[in-house]
mmCIF file of C-alpha atoms in Angstrom:
data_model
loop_
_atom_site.group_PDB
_atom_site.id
_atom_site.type_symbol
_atom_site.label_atom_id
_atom_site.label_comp_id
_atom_site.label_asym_id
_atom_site.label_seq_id
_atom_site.Cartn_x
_atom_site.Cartn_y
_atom_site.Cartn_z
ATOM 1 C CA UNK O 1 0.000 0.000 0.000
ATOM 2 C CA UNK O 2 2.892 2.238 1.231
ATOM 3 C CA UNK O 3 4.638 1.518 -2.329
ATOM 4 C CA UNK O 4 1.730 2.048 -4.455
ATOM 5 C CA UNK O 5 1.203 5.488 -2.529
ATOM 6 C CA UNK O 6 4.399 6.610 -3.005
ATOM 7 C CA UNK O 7 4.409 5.925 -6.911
ATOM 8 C CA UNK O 8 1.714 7.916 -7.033
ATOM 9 C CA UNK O 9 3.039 10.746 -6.923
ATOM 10 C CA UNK O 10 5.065 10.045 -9.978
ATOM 11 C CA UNK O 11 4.453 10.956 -14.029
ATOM 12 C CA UNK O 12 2.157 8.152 -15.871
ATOM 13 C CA UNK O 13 5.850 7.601 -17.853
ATOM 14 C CA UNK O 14 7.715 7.047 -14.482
ATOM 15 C CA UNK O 15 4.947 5.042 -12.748
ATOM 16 C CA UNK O 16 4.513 2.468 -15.774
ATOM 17 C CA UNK O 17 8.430 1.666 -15.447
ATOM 18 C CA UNK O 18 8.634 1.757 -11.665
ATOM 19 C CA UNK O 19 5.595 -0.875 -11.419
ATOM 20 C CA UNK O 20 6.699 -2.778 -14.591
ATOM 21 C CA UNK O 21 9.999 -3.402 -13.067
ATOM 22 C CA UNK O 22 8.159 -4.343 -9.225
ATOM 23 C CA UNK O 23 6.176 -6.801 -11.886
ATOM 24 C CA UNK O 24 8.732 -8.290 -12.909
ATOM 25 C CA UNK O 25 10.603 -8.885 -9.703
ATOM 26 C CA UNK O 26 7.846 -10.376 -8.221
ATOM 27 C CA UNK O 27 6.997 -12.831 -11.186
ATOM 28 C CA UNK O 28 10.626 -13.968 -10.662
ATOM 29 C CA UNK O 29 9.941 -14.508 -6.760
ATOM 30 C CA UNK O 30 6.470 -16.213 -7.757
ATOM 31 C CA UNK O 31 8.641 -18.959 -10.203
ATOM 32 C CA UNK O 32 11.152 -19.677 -7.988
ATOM 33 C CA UNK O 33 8.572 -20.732 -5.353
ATOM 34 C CA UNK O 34 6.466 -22.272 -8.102
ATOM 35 C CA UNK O 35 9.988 -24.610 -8.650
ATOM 36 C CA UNK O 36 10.794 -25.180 -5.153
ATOM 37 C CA UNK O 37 7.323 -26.313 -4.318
ATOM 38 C CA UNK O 38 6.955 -23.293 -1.687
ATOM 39 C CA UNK O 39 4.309 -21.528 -3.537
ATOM 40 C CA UNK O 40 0.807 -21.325 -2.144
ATOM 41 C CA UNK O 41 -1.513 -18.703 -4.711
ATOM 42 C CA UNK O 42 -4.696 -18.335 -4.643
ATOM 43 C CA UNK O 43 -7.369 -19.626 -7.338
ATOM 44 C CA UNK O 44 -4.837 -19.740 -10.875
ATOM 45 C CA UNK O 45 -6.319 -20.110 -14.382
ATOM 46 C CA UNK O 46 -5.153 -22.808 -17.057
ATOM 47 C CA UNK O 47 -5.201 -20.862 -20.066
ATOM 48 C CA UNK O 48 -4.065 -22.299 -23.329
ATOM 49 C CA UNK O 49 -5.466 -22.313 -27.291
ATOM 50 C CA UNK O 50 -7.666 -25.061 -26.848
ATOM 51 C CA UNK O 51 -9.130 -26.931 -23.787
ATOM 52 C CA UNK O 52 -11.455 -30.190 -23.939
ATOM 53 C CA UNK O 53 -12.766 -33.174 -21.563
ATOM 54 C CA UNK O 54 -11.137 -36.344 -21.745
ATOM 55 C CA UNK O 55 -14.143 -38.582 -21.284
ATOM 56 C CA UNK O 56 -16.546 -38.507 -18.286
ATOM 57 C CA UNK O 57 -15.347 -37.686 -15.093
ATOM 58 C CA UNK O 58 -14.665 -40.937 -12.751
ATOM 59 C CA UNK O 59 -16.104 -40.835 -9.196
ATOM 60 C CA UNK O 60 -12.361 -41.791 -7.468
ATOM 61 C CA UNK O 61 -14.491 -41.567 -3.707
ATOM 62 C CA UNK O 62 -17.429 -40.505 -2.022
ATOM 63 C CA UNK O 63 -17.743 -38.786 1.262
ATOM 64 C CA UNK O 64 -19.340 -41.248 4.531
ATOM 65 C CA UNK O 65 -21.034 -38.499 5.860
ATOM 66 C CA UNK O 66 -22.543 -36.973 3.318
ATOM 67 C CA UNK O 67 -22.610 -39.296 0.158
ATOM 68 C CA UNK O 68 -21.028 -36.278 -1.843
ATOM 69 C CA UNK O 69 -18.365 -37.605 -4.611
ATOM 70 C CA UNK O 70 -15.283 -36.936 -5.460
ATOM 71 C CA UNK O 71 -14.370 -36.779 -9.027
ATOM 72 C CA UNK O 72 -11.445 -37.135 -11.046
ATOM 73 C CA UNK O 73 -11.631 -34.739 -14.706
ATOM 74 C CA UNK O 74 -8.815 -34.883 -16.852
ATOM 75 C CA UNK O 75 -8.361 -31.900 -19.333
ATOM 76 C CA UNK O 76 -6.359 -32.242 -22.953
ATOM 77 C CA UNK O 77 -4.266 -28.629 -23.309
ATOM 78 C CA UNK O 78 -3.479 -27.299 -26.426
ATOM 79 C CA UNK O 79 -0.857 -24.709 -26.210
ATOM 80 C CA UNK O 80 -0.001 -23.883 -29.827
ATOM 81 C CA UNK O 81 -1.198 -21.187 -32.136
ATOM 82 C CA UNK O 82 -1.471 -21.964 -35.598
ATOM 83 C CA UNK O 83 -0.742 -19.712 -38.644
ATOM 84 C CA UNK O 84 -4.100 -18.592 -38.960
ATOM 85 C CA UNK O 85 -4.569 -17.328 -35.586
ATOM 86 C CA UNK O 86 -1.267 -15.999 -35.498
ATOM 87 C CA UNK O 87 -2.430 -13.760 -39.094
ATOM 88 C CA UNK O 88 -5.691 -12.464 -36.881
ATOM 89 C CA UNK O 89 -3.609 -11.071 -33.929
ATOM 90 C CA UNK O 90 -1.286 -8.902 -36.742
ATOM 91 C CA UNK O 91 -4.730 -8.051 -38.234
ATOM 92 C CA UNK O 92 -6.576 -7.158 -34.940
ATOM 93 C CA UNK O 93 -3.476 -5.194 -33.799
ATOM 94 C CA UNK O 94 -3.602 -2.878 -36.800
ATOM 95 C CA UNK O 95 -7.082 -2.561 -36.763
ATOM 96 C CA UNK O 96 -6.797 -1.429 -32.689
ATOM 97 C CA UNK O 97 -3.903 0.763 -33.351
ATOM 98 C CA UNK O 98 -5.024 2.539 -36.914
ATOM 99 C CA UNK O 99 -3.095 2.293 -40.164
ATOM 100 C CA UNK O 100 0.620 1.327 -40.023
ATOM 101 C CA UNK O 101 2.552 3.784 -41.874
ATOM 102 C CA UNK O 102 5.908 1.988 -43.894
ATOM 103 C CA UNK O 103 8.924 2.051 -42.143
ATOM 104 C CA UNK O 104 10.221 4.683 -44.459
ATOM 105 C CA UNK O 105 7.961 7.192 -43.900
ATOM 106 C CA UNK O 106 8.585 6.777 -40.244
ATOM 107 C CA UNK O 107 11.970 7.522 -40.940
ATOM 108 C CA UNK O 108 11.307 10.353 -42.697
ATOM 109 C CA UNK O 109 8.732 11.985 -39.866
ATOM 110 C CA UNK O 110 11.922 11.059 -37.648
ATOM 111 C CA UNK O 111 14.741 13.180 -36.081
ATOM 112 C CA UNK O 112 18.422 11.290 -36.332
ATOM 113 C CA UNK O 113 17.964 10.648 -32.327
ATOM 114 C CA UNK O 114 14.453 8.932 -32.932
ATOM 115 C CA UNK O 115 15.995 7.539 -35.822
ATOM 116 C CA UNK O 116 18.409 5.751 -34.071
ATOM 117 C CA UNK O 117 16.060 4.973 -31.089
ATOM 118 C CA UNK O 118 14.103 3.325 -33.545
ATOM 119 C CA UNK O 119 16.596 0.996 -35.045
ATOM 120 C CA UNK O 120 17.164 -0.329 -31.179
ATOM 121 C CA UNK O 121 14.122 -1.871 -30.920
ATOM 122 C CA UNK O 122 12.903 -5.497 -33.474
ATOM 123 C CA UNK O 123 9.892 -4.830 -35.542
ATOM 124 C CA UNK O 124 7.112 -6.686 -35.033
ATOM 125 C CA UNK O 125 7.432 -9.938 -37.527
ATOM 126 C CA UNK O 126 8.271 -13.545 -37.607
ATOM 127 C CA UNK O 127 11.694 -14.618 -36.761
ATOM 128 C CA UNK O 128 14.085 -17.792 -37.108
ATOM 129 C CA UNK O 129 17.223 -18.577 -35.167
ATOM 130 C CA UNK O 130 20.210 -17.778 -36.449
ATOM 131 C CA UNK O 131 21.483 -21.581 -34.877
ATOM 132 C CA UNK O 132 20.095 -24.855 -35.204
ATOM 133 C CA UNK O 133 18.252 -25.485 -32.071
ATOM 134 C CA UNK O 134 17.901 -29.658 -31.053
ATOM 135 C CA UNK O 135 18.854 -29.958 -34.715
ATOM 136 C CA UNK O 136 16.453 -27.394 -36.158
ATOM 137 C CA UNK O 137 15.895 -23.523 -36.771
ATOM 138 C CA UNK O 138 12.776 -22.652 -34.432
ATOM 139 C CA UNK O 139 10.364 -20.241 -35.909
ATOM 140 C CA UNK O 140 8.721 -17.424 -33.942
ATOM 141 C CA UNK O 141 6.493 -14.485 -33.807
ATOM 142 C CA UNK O 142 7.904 -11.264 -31.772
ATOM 143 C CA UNK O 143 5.661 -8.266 -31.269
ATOM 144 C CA UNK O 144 6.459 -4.825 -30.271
ATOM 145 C CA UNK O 145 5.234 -4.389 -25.985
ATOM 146 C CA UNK O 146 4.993 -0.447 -26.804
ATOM 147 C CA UNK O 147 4.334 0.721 -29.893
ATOM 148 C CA UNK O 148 5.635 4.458 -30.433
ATOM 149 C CA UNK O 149 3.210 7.193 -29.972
ATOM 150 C CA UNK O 150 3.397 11.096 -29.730
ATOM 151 C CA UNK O 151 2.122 11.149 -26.176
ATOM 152 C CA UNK O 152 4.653 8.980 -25.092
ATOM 153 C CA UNK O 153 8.065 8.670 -23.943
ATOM 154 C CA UNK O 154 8.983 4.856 -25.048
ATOM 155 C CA UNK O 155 12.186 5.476 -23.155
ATOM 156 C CA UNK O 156 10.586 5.666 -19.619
ATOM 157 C CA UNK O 157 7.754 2.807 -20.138
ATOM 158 C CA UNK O 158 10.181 0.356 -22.023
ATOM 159 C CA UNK O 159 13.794 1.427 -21.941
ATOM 160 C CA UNK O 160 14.716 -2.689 -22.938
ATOM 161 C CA UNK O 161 12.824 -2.195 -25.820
ATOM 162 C CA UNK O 162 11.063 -5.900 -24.982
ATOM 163 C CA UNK O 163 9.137 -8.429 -27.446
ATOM 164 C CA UNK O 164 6.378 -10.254 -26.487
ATOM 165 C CA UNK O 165 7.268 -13.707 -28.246
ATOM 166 C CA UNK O 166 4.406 -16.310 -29.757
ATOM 167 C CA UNK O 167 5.352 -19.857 -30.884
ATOM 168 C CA UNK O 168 3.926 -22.480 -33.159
ATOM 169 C CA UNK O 169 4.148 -25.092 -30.318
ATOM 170 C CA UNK O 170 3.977 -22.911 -27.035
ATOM 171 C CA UNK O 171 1.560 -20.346 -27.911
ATOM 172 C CA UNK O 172 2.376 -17.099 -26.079
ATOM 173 C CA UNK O 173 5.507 -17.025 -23.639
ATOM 174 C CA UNK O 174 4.264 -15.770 -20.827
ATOM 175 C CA UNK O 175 8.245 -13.883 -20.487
ATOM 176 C CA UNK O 176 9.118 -11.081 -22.652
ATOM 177 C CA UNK O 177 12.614 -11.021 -24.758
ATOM 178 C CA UNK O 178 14.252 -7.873 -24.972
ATOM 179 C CA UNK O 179 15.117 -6.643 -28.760
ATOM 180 C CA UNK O 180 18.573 -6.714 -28.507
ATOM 181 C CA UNK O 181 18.614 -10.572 -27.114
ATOM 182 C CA UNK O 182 15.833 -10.955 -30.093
ATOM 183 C CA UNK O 183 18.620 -9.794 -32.577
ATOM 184 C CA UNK O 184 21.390 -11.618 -31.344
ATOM 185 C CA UNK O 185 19.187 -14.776 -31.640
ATOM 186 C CA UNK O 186 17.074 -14.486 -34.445
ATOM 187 C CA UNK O 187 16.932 -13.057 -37.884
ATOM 188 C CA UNK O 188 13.505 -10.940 -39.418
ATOM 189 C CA UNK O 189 11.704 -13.558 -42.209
ATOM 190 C CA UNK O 190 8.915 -11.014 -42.226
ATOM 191 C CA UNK O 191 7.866 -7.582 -40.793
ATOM 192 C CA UNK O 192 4.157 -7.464 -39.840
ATOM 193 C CA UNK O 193 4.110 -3.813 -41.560
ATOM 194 C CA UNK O 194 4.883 -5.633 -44.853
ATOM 195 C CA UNK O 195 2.219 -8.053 -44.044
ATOM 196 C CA UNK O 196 -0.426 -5.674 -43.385
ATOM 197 C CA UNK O 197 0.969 -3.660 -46.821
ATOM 198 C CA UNK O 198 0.377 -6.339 -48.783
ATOM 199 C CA UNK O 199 -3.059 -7.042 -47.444
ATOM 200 C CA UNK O 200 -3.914 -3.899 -47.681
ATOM 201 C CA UNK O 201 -2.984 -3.573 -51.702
ATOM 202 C CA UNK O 202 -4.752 -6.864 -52.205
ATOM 203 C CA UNK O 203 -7.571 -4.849 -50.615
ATOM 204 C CA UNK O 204 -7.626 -2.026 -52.741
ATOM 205 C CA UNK O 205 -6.992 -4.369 -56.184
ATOM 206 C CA UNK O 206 -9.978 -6.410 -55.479
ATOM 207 C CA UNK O 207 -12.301 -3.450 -54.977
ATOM 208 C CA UNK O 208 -10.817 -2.021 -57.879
ATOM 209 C CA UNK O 209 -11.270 -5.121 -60.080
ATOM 210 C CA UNK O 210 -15.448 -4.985 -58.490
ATOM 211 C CA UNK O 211 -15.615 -1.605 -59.787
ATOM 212 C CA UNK O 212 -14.766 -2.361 -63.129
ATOM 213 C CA UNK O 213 -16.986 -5.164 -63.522
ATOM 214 C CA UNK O 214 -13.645 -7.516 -64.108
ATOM 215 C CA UNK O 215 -14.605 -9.771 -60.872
ATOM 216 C CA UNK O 216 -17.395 -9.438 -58.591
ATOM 217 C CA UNK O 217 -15.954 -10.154 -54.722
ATOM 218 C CA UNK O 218 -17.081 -9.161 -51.277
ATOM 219 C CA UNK O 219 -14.973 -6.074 -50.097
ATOM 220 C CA UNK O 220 -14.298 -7.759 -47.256
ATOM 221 C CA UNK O 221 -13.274 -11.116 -48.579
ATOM 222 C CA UNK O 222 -9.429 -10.564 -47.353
ATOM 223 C CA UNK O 223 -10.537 -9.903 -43.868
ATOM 224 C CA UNK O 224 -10.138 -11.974 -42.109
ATOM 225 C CA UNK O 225 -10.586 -15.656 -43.700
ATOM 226 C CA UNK O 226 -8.892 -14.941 -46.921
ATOM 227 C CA UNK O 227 -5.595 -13.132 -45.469
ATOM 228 C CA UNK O 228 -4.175 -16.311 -44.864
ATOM 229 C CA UNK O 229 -4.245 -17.573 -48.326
ATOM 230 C CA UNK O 230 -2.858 -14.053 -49.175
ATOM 231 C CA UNK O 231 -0.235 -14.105 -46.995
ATOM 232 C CA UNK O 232 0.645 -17.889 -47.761
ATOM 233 C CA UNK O 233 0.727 -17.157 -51.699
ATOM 234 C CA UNK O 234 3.352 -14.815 -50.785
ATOM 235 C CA UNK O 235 5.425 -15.845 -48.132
ATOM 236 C CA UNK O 236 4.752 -19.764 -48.017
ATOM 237 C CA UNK O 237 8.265 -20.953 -47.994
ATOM 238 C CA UNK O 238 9.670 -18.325 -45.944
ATOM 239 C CA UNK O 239 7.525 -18.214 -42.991
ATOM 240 C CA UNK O 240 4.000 -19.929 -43.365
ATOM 241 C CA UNK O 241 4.996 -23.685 -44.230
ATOM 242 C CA UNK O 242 7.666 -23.266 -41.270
ATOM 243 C CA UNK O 243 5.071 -22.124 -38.785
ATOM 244 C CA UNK O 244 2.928 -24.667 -40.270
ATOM 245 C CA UNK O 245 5.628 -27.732 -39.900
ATOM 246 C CA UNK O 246 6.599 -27.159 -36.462
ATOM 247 C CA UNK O 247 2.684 -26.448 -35.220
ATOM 248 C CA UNK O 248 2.044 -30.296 -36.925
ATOM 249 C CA UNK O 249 4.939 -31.492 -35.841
ATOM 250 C CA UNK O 250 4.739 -30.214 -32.096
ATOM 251 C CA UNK O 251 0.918 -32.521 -31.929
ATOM 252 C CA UNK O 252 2.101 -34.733 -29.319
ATOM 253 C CA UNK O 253 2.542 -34.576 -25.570
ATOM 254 C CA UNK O 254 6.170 -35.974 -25.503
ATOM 255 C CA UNK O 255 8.953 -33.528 -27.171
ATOM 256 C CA UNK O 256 9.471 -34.588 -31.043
ATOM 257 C CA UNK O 257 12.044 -33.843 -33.786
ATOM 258 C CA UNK O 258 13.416 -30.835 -31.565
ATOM 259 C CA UNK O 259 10.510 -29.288 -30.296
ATOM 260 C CA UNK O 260 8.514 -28.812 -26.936
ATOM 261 C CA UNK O 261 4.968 -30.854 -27.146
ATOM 262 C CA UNK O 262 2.171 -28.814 -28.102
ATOM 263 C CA UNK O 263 -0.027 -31.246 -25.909
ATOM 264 C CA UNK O 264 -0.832 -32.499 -22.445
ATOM 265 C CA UNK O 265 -2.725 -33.655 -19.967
ATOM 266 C CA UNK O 266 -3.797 -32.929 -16.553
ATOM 267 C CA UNK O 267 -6.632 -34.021 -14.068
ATOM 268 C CA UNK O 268 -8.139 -32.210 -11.670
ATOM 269 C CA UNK O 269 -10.186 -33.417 -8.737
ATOM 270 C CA UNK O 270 -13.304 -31.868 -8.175
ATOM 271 C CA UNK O 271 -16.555 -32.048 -6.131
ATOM 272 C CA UNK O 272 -15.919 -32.590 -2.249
ATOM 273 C CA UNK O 273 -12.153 -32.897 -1.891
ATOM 274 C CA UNK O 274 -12.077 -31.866 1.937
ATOM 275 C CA UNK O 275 -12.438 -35.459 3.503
ATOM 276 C CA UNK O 276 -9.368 -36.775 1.007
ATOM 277 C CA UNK O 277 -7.706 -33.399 1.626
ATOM 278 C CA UNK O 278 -4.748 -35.458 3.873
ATOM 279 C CA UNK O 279 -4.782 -38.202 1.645
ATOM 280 C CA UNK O 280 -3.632 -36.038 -1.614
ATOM 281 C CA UNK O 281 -1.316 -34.273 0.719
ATOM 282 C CA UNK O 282 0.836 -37.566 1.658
ATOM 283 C CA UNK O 283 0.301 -38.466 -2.207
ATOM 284 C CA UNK O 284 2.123 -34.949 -3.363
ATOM 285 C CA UNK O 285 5.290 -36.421 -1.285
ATOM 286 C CA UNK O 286 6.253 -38.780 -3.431
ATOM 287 C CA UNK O 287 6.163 -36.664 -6.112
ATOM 288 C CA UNK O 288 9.278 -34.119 -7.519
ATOM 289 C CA UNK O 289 9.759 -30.975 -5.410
ATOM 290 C CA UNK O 290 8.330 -28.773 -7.715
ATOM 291 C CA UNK O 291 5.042 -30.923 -7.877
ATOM 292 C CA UNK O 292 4.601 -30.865 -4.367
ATOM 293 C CA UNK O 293 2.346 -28.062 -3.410
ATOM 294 C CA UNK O 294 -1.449 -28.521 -3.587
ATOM 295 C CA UNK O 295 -3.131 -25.950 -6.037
ATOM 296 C CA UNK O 296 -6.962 -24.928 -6.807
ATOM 297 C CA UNK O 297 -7.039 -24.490 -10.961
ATOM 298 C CA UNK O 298 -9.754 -23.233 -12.676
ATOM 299 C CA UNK O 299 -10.391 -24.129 -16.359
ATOM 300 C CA UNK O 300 -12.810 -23.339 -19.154
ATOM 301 C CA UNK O 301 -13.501 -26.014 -21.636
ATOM 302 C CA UNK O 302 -12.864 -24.377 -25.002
ATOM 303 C CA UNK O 303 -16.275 -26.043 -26.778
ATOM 304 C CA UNK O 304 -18.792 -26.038 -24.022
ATOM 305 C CA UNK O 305 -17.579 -22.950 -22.199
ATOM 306 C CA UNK O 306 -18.086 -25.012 -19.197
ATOM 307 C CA UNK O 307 -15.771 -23.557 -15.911
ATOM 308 C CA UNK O 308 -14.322 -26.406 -13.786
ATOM 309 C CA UNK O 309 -12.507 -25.737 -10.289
ATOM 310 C CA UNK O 310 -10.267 -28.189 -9.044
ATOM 311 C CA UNK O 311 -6.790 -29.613 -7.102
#
């Protein structure tokens, strides 16, 4: 209370940075209790691309007093994001933060300073390692944490310049990379301005062909279903059909040809868990240290929209 008082007092620039960095510190406090088995949250939410019910839940006891059951759900998690959806989040951002102007005419709107500011920080794109990984280049999305805006002093909110990073086979990492560890890594395939560009002149030659009677299309044909064909017929082989390969190739829940499973499964037990409550905690010691801790999760099946809370 004391800390959030005293920031306060601060510019909007100064109090994004000072609370970004307390943010960060305590999400690295928070991960080294999660792997030492010390941590002991509240509620936490499972949240990955898709969620669905393995079967029917099995009654695993029932309560003397009572006759309530316990119940044992297991959950299939889908982590990944495939091309498709990764095309709608470039989309969706342009559309929530207006047209994107070419880096060029940036450039051109720019002192030398901002200039040179700019070139610090990655664009927004898809990205491939520079090194073979487990025997392979791994493919990523990296997106811009702050945009630049007139209003704003990038410098004070994000003086690492970070990247929010998106995988094939992960989905979203829930860490940020800063741009100059996203450089030394990884190379650009694609910017998302030249994406959007291209979409955009697709856009206009389509309406242009309806005007003329050449073609008769919806105007919105390209948005959003068709910008993944667009995209694909122009940069298949240099970013699509590797995002594509390692989302297929990541479809198991054990780690294959170099990458991290895009699947796995968990089970949570639900209904009346208090009478079995010392049971599961002499069952978590047997198990590794970072497994140890009890924890209420809360899920929502992806189909059904149904909300499950569970140990």
């Amino acid at each position: 209370k004391k800390f959030l008082n005293r920031i306060a007092g601060l510019d909007v620039a100064r109090q994004n940075l000072v609370f970004s960095l307390f943010m960060a510190t305590l999400d690295d406090v928070v991960t080294d209790a999660k792997a030492t088995g010390e941590f002991e949250g509240s509620v936490e939410d499972i949240r990955a691309s898709s969620i669905t019910l393995k079967g029917q839940p099995d009654v695993i006891a029932t309560d003397a007093s009572c006759g309530a059951k316990t119940e044992l759900t297991k959950l299939i998690i889908d982590r990944g994001i495939s091309f498709s959806d990764i095309v709608q989040t470039i989309i969706d951002g342009d559309e929530s933060g207006g047209s994107e102007k070419s880096k060029d005419d940036n450039r051109d709107n720019m002192s030398d300073e901002e200039a040179d500011k700019e070139e610090e920080q990655c664009e927004s794109g898809f990205y491939i390692s520079r090194r073979k990984i487990a025997g392979r280049r791994l493919i990523m999305f990296a997106q811009r944490k702050v945009e630049k805006e007139d209003d704003i002093d990038r410098d004070f909110i994000d003086p690492l310049n970070l990247m929010i990073i998106s995988r094939p086979n992960t989905g979203k990492n829930p860490c940020e990379m800063s741009s100059q560890e996203v450089r030394y890594k990884y190379k650009l395939l694609v910017s998302s301005s030249d994406l959007i560009k291209h979409l955009q002149l697709v856009s206009v030659e389509v309406l242009s062909a309806d005007a003329d009677g050449e073609e008769k299309r919806e105007k919105d044909e390209t948005q959003p279903q068709d910008a993944v064909s667009v995209i694909r017929s122009k940069w298949g082989s240099t970013a699509a059909d590797l995002w594509d390969e390692a989302y297929d190739s990541s479809n198991f829940m054990d780690h294959n040809d170099g990458l991290a499973p895009r699947i796995s499964e968990i089970g949570l037990i639900t209904g009346a868990v208090l009478h079995i409550l010392p049971s599961l905690e002499k069952a978590v010691q047997f198990m590794p240290q970072n497994q140890r801790s009890l924890r209420v999760m809360r899920v929502e099946v992806s189909d059904s929209g149904q909300r499950i809370v569970g140990i």
